[in-house]
């Protein structure tokens, strides 16, 4: 078990301030999906968890019920410790899998994908920030010696810098290029970080890595991640009105909070619906990649 997760056994108490039951559920969910809590393993008691997280037992019970509803835990009751489900990975996909925010769902799926000998990841997104964040988990596992793929191929489709974006855009309309420039800087910075972190695996671990970006002539209304030809993770970009600081001002804009988008998971072999969705998603991605997309250079 990783040192950062030692406290789940009660050997060390977290010094963090009191958390909500959602935060407790998020932490335990991450431990289950990273393998720190293994399938069939008995959880600590509710008293131990309450002590670790500095919360009341009621908050722990609520957190455990959330994870039970997601089919990650079984035997959740007041009388005995819960048990990690026999197949928590399978609970992430298939017709009954609950949609989860991108920040919760993507990293463990990317880490699982990196367990393959040849990792293949295709993505369609607005800035690649969620993918860049999610890649951090398998990178940590590679550096810790728990993962060692032989080859990694990543293809990313992002909006072209030369188009009029559908979003983000100023609420007041044209005449203000600062919102577009802010998006472009974010797109380039996140892409460069993703590229650098993955290509560094060549020197540090001898892994054959290829990272390629291409530009789309439109703003994608959805984000899509395709993993090893067997999984498709899909989310809508839902627009909101918000403000962001640009040049010491806070212009109003219509933008999407992509990291919070609810991610729907589909797995090949989990039924006709899932299998067809994965296959059609690959056809859609490859058609865009091979036809109307163009070379993308991550510079301002």
XYZ file of C-alpha atoms in Angstrom:
300
model
C 0.000 0.000 0.000
C 1.301 3.465 -0.868
C 2.587 5.606 2.022
C 0.083 8.316 1.125
C -2.693 5.808 1.819
C -1.265 4.323 5.037
C -3.741 6.243 7.136
C -6.657 4.202 5.810
C -5.513 1.393 8.077
C -5.620 3.631 11.115
C -1.827 3.876 11.482
C -1.796 7.591 10.878
C -4.418 10.260 11.314
C -4.881 12.980 8.720
C -4.297 16.535 9.996
C -6.625 18.033 7.398
C -9.650 20.086 8.500
C -13.007 18.342 8.772
C -14.437 17.215 5.446
C -17.874 16.683 3.999
C -19.157 13.195 3.258
C -18.628 13.944 -0.462
C -14.931 14.596 0.157
C -14.609 11.405 2.201
C -16.292 9.466 -0.607
C -13.965 11.058 -3.178
C -10.865 10.035 -1.236
C -12.023 6.464 -0.628
C -13.148 6.157 -4.251
C -9.696 7.218 -5.430
C -8.046 4.607 -3.178
C -10.283 1.855 -4.500
C -9.702 2.777 -8.118
C -5.949 3.204 -7.736
C -5.697 -0.272 -6.172
C -4.646 0.988 -2.741
C -7.826 -0.723 -1.495
C -8.075 -3.989 -3.390
C -11.112 -6.001 -4.556
C -12.526 -8.087 -1.712
C -10.534 -6.205 0.921
C -12.366 -5.277 4.105
C -12.536 -1.552 4.782
C -11.523 0.015 8.100
C -14.349 0.377 10.584
C -16.552 3.437 10.493
C -14.946 4.552 13.769
C -11.466 4.322 12.222
C -12.544 6.272 9.159
C -14.253 8.917 11.265
C -11.073 9.273 13.312
C -8.860 9.518 10.216
C -10.949 12.091 8.395
C -11.966 14.043 11.490
C -15.699 13.691 10.810
C -18.740 12.269 12.571
C -19.717 8.662 11.903
C -22.834 9.883 10.140
C -20.662 11.508 7.450
C -18.729 8.263 7.044
C -21.957 6.265 6.673
C -23.163 8.699 4.013
C -19.861 8.389 2.147
C -19.983 4.594 2.266
C -23.555 4.584 0.970
C -22.485 6.761 -1.957
C -19.780 4.240 -2.862
C -22.222 1.367 -2.423
C -24.617 3.073 -4.858
C -21.717 3.210 -7.338
C -21.147 -0.543 -6.811
C -17.656 0.036 -5.413
C -18.514 -1.310 -1.932
C -20.633 -4.131 -0.568
C -21.907 -5.021 2.935
C -22.351 -1.416 4.021
C -24.118 -1.504 7.383
C -23.793 -0.157 10.897
C -22.627 -3.464 12.317
C -19.548 -4.448 10.315
C -16.915 -2.923 8.011
C -17.799 -2.629 4.345
C -15.966 -4.646 1.685
C -14.467 -3.456 -1.592
C -16.505 -4.876 -4.479
C -15.041 -7.891 -6.323
C -14.887 -5.908 -9.575
C -14.654 -2.165 -8.843
C -13.175 -1.536 -12.299
C -16.216 -3.115 -13.928
C -18.428 -0.818 -11.882
C -17.032 2.113 -13.827
C -18.434 1.018 -17.166
C -21.424 -0.745 -18.638
C -25.120 0.084 -18.765
C -25.500 0.512 -14.993
C -22.362 2.581 -14.370
C -23.149 5.983 -12.809
C -21.794 9.065 -14.577
C -19.167 10.891 -12.520
C -17.380 14.247 -12.824
C -14.382 14.184 -15.141
C -12.000 14.946 -12.270
C -13.230 11.835 -10.443
C -13.660 9.384 -13.306
C -10.896 10.055 -15.808
C -7.659 9.541 -13.841
C -8.406 5.971 -12.648
C -9.510 4.936 -16.152
C -6.333 6.400 -17.670
C -4.249 4.611 -15.029
C -5.970 1.314 -15.844
C -5.303 1.902 -19.545
C -1.588 2.316 -18.782
C -1.476 -1.243 -17.445
C -1.521 -2.445 -21.073
C 1.649 -3.239 -23.002
C 0.644 -0.792 -25.751
C -1.297 2.223 -24.484
C -3.481 4.019 -27.024
C -5.350 7.183 -26.038
C -7.358 9.378 -28.410
C -9.009 12.564 -27.168
C -11.255 15.323 -28.477
C -11.425 18.304 -26.121
C -11.231 22.067 -25.762
C -7.887 22.504 -23.957
C -6.679 19.033 -22.799
C -6.512 20.197 -19.168
C -8.510 17.196 -17.875
C -6.299 14.780 -19.804
C -3.123 16.463 -18.579
C -4.308 16.201 -14.969
C -5.430 12.575 -15.406
C -2.101 11.505 -16.902
C -0.470 12.424 -13.604
C -1.769 9.251 -11.911
C -0.190 6.716 -14.307
C 2.992 8.802 -14.432
C 3.286 8.483 -10.651
C 2.734 4.739 -10.902
C 5.344 4.419 -13.655
C 7.914 6.345 -11.609
C 7.070 4.149 -8.599
C 7.712 1.024 -10.675
C 4.124 -0.268 -10.574
C 3.440 0.286 -14.283
C 5.739 -0.188 -17.293
C 4.061 -0.061 -20.708
C 6.343 -0.666 -23.681
C 4.654 1.842 -25.985
C 2.361 4.859 -25.574
C 0.492 6.505 -28.456
C -1.577 9.625 -27.706
C -3.570 11.566 -30.313
C -5.402 14.771 -29.371
C -7.840 16.854 -31.423
C -8.158 20.481 -30.282
C -9.864 23.533 -31.830
C -7.768 25.516 -34.283
C -6.439 28.890 -33.157
C -7.726 30.437 -36.382
C -11.462 29.849 -35.922
C -14.127 31.907 -34.180
C -14.795 29.766 -31.134
C -18.368 29.058 -30.100
C -17.042 29.201 -26.525
C -15.421 30.661 -24.541
C -16.685 34.004 -25.850
C -17.376 37.414 -24.296
C -20.971 37.942 -23.200
C -20.911 41.343 -24.865
C -19.929 39.919 -28.247
C -17.103 40.827 -30.637
C -14.372 43.394 -30.354
C -12.571 41.819 -27.366
C -9.907 39.260 -28.306
C -8.698 38.751 -24.739
C -11.007 35.798 -24.069
C -9.786 34.009 -27.207
C -6.154 34.761 -26.342
C -6.663 33.433 -22.824
C -8.119 30.180 -24.207
C -5.290 29.871 -26.747
C -2.629 30.320 -24.076
C -4.333 27.662 -21.943
C -4.675 25.266 -24.893
C -0.996 25.611 -25.761
C 0.279 25.450 -22.175
C -1.728 22.347 -21.278
C -0.761 20.624 -24.511
C 2.913 21.398 -23.966
C 2.811 20.037 -20.408
C 1.056 16.871 -21.573
C 3.556 16.389 -24.385
C 6.592 17.073 -22.182
C 5.500 14.765 -19.363
C 4.813 11.866 -21.702
C 7.890 12.273 -23.904
C 10.060 12.390 -20.775
C 9.213 8.703 -20.278
C 11.549 7.914 -23.172
C 14.594 9.112 -21.254
C 13.539 8.084 -17.763
C 12.065 4.636 -18.483
C 12.880 3.741 -22.081
C 9.211 3.759 -23.121
C 8.410 4.309 -26.803
C 6.151 7.398 -26.717
C 4.411 9.309 -29.483
C 2.180 12.346 -28.832
C 0.427 14.031 -31.763
C -1.942 17.000 -31.913
C -4.202 18.074 -34.758
C -6.480 21.093 -35.104
C -10.236 21.029 -35.670
C -12.037 23.702 -37.717
C -14.857 23.834 -35.143
C -15.481 24.020 -31.391
C -16.291 20.524 -30.071
C -19.550 20.596 -28.060
C -18.481 17.402 -26.258
C -15.314 15.829 -24.930
C -14.386 12.245 -25.786
C -11.605 9.945 -24.577
C -10.918 6.592 -26.260
C -8.742 4.158 -24.318
C -6.927 1.184 -25.847
C -9.673 0.620 -28.394
C -11.967 -0.797 -25.705
C -13.382 2.149 -23.768
C -15.073 5.424 -24.627
C -15.576 8.171 -22.043
C -17.975 10.907 -23.120
C -19.122 14.212 -21.591
C -21.070 17.285 -22.660
C -19.610 20.761 -22.405
C -22.361 22.678 -20.598
C -22.030 26.441 -20.879
C -22.324 28.876 -17.997
C -21.862 32.596 -17.620
C -18.841 33.429 -15.499
C -16.058 35.956 -15.022
C -12.314 35.506 -15.269
C -9.500 37.913 -14.517
C -7.813 39.157 -17.690
C -5.456 42.172 -17.659
C -6.691 43.143 -14.177
C -10.300 43.175 -15.354
C -13.037 40.577 -14.999
C -14.933 40.382 -18.302
C -18.068 38.232 -18.378
C -17.921 35.249 -20.715
C -19.822 32.160 -21.738
C -17.598 29.202 -20.982
C -17.669 25.515 -20.084
C -16.266 23.982 -16.912
C -14.843 20.885 -18.572
C -13.252 19.353 -15.477
C -16.694 19.197 -13.834
C -18.507 17.693 -16.832
C -20.231 14.407 -16.040
C -18.349 11.599 -17.764
C -20.305 8.644 -19.163
C -18.332 5.412 -19.576
C -18.837 2.789 -22.277
C -16.889 -0.458 -22.575
C -16.591 -2.803 -25.518
C -18.109 -6.160 -24.633
C -20.438 -4.754 -21.969
C -23.476 -5.163 -24.205
C -24.570 -4.125 -27.667
C -25.134 -0.487 -26.679
C -21.665 -0.063 -25.204
C -19.866 -1.989 -27.928
C -21.565 -0.023 -30.694
C -20.861 3.302 -28.979
C -17.153 2.483 -28.648
C -16.907 1.368 -32.272
C -18.768 4.390 -33.625
C -16.703 6.745 -31.475
C -13.519 5.356 -33.015
C -14.925 5.739 -36.509
C -15.913 9.345 -35.738
C -12.503 10.227 -34.267
C -10.518 8.638 -37.100
C -12.681 10.351 -39.722
C -11.972 13.754 -38.166
C -8.281 12.955 -37.781
C -7.857 11.841 -41.395
C -10.050 14.414 -43.172
C -10.798 17.945 -41.966
C -8.239 18.303 -39.143
C -4.911 20.030 -39.808
C -1.442 20.239 -38.310
C -1.374 21.896 -34.901
C 1.658 23.643 -33.456
C 1.443 24.463 -29.763
C 2.715 28.018 -29.921
C 1.058 31.366 -29.296
